[in-house]
Short mmCIF file of C-alpha atoms in Angstrom, two decimals:
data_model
loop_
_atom_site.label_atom_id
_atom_site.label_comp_id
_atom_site.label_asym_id
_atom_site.label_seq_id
_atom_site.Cartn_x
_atom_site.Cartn_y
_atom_site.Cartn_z
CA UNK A 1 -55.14 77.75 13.85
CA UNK A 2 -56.29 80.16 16.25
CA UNK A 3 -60.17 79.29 15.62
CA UNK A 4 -59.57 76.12 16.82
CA UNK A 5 -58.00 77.02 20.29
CA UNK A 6 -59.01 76.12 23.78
CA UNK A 7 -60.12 79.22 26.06
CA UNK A 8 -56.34 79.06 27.61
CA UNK A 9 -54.31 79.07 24.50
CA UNK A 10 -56.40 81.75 23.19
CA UNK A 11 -55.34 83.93 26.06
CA UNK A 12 -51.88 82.82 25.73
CA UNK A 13 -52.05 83.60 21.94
CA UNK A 14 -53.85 87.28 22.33
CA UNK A 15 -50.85 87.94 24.75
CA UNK A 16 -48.32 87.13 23.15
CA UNK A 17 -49.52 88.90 20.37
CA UNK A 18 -49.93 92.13 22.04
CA UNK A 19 -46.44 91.91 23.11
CA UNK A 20 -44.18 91.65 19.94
CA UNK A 21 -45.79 95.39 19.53
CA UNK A 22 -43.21 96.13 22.04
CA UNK A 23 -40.56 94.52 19.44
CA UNK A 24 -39.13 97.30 17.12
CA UNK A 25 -36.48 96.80 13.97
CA UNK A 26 -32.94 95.75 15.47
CA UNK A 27 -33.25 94.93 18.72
CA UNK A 28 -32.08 92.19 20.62
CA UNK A 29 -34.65 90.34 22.72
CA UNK A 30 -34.56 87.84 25.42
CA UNK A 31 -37.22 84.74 24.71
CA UNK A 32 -38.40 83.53 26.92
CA UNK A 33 -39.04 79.08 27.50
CA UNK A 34 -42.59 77.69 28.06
CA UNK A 35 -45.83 77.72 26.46
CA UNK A 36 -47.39 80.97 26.45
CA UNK A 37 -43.68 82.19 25.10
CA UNK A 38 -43.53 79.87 22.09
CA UNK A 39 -46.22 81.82 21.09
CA UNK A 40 -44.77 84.91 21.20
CA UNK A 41 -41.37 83.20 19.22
CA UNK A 42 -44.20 82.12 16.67
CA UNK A 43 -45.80 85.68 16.39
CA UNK A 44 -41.90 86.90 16.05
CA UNK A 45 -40.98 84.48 13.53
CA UNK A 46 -44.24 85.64 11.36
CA UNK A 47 -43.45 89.20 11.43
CA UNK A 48 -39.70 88.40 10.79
CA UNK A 49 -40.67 86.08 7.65
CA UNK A 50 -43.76 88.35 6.50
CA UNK A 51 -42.86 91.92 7.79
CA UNK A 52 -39.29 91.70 7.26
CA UNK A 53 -38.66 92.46 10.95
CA UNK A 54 -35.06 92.32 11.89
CA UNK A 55 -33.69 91.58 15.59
CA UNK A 56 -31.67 89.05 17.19
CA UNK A 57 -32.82 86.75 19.90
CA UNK A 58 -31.05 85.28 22.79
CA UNK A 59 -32.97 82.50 23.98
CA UNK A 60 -33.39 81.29 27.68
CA UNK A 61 -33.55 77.65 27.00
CA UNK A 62 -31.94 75.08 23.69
CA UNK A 63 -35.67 74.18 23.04
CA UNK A 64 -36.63 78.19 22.94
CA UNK A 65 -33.34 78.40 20.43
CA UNK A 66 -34.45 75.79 18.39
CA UNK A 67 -37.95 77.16 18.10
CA UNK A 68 -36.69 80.45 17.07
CA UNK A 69 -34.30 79.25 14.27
CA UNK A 70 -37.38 76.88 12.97
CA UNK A 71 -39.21 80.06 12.40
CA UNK A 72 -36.27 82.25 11.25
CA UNK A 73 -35.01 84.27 13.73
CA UNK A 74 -31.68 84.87 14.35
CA UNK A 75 -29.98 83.06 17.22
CA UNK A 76 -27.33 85.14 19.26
CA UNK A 77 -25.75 84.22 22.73
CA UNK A 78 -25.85 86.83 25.53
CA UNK A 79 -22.41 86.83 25.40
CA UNK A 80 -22.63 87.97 21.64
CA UNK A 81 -25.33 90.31 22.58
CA UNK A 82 -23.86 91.75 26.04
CA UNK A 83 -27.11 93.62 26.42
CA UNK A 84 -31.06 93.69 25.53
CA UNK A 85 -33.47 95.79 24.48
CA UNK A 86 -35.99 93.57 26.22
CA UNK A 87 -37.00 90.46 27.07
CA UNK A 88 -40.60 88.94 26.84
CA UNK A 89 -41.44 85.54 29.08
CA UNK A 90 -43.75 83.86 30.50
CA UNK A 91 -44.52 83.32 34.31
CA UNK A 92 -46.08 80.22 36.20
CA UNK A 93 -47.50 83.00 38.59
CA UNK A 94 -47.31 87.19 39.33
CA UNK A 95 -49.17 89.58 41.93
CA UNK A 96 -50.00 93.08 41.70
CA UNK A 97 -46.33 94.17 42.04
CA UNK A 98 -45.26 92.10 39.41
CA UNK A 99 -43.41 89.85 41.10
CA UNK A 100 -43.13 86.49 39.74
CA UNK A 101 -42.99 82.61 40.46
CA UNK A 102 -40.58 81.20 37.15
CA UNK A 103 -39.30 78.05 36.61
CA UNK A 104 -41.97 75.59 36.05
CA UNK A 105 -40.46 74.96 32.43
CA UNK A 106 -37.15 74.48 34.58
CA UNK A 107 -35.39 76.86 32.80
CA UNK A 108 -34.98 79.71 35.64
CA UNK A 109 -31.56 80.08 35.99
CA UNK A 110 -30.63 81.39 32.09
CA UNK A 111 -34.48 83.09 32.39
CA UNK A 112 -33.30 85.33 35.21
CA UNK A 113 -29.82 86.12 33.83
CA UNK A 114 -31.75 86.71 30.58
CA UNK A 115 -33.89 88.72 31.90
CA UNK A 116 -31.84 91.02 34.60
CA UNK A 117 -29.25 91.40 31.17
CA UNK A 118 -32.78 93.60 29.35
CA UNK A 119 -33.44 97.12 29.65
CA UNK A 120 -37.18 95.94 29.88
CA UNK A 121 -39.29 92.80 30.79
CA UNK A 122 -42.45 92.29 29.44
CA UNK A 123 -44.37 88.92 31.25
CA UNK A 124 -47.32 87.67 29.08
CA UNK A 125 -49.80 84.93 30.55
CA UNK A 126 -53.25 84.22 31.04
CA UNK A 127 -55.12 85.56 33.81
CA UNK A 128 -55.43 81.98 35.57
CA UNK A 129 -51.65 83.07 36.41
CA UNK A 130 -52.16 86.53 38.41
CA UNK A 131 -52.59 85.68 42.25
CA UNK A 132 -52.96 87.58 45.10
CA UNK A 133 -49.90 86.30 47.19
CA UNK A 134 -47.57 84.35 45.88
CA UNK A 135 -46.65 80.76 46.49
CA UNK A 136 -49.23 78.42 45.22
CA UNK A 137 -47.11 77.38 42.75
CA UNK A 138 -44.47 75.43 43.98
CA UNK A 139 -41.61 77.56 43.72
CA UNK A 140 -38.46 75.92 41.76
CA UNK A 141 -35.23 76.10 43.10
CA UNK A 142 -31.92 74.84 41.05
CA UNK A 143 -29.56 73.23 42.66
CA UNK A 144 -25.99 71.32 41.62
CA UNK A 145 -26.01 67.92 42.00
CA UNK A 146 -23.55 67.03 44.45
CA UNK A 147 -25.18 66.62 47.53
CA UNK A 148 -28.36 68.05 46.63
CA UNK A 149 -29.94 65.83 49.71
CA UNK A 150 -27.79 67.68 51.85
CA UNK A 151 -29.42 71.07 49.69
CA UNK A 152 -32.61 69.62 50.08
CA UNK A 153 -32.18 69.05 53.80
CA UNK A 154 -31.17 72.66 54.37
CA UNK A 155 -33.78 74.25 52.55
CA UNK A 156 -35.86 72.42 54.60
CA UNK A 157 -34.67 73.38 57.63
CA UNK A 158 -34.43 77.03 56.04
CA UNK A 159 -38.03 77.29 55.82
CA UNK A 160 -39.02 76.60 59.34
CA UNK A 161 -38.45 80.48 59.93
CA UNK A 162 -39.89 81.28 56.40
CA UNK A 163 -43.70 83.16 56.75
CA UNK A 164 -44.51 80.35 54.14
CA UNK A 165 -47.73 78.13 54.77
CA UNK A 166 -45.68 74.45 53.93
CA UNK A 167 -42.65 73.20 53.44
CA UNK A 168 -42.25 70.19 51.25
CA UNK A 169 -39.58 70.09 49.37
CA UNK A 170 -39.02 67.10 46.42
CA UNK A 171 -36.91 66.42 43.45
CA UNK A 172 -38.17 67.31 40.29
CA UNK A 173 -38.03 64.20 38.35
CA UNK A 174 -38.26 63.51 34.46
CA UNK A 175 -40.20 59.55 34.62
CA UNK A 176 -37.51 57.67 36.53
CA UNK A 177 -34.84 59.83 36.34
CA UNK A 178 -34.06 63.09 38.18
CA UNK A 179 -34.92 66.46 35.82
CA UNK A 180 -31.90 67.98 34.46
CA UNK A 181 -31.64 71.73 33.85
CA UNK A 182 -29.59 72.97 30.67
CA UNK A 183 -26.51 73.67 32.70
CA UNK A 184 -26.76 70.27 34.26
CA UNK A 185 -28.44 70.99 37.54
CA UNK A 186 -31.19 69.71 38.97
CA UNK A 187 -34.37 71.08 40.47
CA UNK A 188 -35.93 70.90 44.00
CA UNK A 189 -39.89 72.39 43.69
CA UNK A 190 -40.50 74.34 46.93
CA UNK A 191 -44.18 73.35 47.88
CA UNK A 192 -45.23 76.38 49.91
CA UNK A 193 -48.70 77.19 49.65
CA UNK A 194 -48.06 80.74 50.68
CA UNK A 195 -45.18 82.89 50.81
CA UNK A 196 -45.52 85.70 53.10
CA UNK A 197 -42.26 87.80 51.95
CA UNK A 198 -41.08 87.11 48.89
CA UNK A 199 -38.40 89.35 48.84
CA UNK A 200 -36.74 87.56 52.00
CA UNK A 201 -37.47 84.36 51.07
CA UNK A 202 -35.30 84.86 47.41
CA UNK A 203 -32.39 86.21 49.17
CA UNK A 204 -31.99 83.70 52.18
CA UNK A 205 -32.43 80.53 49.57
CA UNK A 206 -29.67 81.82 47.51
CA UNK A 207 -27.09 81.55 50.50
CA UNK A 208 -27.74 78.34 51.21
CA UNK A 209 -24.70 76.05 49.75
CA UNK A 210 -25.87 74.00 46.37
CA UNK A 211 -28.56 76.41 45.68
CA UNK A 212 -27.87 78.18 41.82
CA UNK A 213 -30.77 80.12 42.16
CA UNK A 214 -34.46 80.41 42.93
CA UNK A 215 -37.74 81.03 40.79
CA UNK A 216 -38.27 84.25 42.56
CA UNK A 217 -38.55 87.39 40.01
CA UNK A 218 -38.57 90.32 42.64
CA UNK A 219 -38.77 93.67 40.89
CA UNK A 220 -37.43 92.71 37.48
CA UNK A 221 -40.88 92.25 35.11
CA UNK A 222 -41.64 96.21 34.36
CA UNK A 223 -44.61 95.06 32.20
CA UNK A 224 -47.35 92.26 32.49
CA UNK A 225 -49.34 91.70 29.25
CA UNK A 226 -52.28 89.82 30.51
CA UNK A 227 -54.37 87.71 27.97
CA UNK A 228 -58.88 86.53 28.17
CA UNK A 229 -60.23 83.78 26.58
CA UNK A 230 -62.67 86.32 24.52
CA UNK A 231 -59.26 88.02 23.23
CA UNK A 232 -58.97 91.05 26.02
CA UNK A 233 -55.42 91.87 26.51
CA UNK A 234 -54.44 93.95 30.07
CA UNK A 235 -51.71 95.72 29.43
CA UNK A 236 -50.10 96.66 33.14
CA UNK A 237 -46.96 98.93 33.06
CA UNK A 238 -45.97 98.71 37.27
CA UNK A 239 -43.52 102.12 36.09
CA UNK A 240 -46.03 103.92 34.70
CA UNK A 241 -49.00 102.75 36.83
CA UNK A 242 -51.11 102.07 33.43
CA UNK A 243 -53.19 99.82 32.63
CA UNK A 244 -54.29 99.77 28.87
CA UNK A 245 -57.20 97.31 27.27
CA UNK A 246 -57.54 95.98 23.95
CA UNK A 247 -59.30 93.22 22.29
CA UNK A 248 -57.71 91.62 19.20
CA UNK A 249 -59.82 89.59 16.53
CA UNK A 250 -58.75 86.23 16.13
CA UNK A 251 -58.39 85.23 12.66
CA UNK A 252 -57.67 82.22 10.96
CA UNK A 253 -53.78 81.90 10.90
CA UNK A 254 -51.61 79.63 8.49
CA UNK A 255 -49.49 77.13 9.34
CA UNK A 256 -46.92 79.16 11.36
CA UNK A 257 -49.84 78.18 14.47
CA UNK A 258 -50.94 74.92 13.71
CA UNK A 259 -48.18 72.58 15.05
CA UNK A 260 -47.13 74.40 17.95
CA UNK A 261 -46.43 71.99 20.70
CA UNK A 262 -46.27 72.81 24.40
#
């Protein structure tokens, strides 16, 4: 129940909230994979169950699609969908141009196709996630696994000309064995500290051979929804240049909250 959540998840929750307004009757909408986007399935699947809200999702990861069907939304592929209305996600770190570190659920690669596929992207998170400069989150990269040592290797050498602040690179493992993406990848977490331009960075990683593609979200989030502990929600639209705030009321909520797991 929302009552009983930390200072974190409440700004997770009050975000997520405030962004299924953006939802309307029939659409199709990208969700997003991680925590502060099961909450915004969640929030969906009340307002489909008690609202009678109708729209198809196309989920960016199988734990997102099972999620969604738990709560009763319908599942769709892109494929089946072909385009989006939007797509609402969460982001491991943004600046003031909305640009975005993803991939710390390691689900980037269907996340970006996901979200580039929308005619809108709305990022919630907490406001522990906005940042000045990007890059103290390491940055995920996903990369085949044939040879990835040899990926690894050349990313590493990559970065010596980078404006980045470090360059260690390691495998992204899951207990003893390496991590292993949905499409059967793996994925290398870039450990740079800083990243002086972003927008550089993205497009020389992506031509290095083995590399599926980087964590990088350069000019694709059009809206940041931006949740407080005390239940403030920053609304930030980058097209517009607004910036709305609201507080919403936490009340106690049945059991639709109660069980979520991270």
């Amino acid at each position: 129940m929302t009552g009983e959540l930390s200072p974190i998840d409440k700004a997770k929750f009050v975000a997520a909230k405030r962004a299924v307004d953006f939802v309307e009757d029939g659409m199709r909408v990208g969700l997003g994979t991680g925590s502060t986007a099961a909450w915004m399935v969640r929030c969906l699947g009340e307002m489909v169950r008690d609202d009678g809200l109708k729209i198809r999702g196309v989920p960016t990861s199988t734990r997102t699609a099972a999620l969604a069907r738990e709560v009763g939304i319908e599942v769709i592929s892109l494929d089946e969908a072909r385009w989006l209305d939007l797509t609402i996600d969460g982001a491991d770190e943004f600046d003031g141009d909305l640009n975005l570190i993803k991939g710390g659920g390691g689900a980037l690669l269907q996340e970006k196709i996901v979200a580039t596929a929308s005619d809108q992207m709305i990022v919630i998170a907490d406001v522990g996630k906005e940042v000045e400069t990007l890059g103290a989150f390491p940055l995920p990269i996903e990369v085949i696994p044939f040879g990835w040592q040899t990926t690894k290797a050349l990313v590493e050498e990559m970065l010596i000309s980078m404006d980045v602040l470090g360059r260690n690179v390691t495998l992204r493992m899951n207990g003893d064995a390496p991590f292993v993406t949905d499409e059967g990848n793996h994925i290398l977490d870039l450990h740079l500290n800083r990243i002086g331009n972003a927008r550089q960075l993205s497009m020389v990683l992506n031509q290095v051979p083995g590399v599926v593609e980087n964590g990088l979200f350069i000019d694709i989030c059009d809206v940041v929804v931006v949740g407080y502990g005390d239940g403030r929600v920053e609304t930030r639209d980058i097209n517009e240049g607004t910036v709305q705030t609201d507080r919403l009321d936490f009340v106690e909520s049945e059991n639709l909250f109660a069980d979520l797991d991270d």
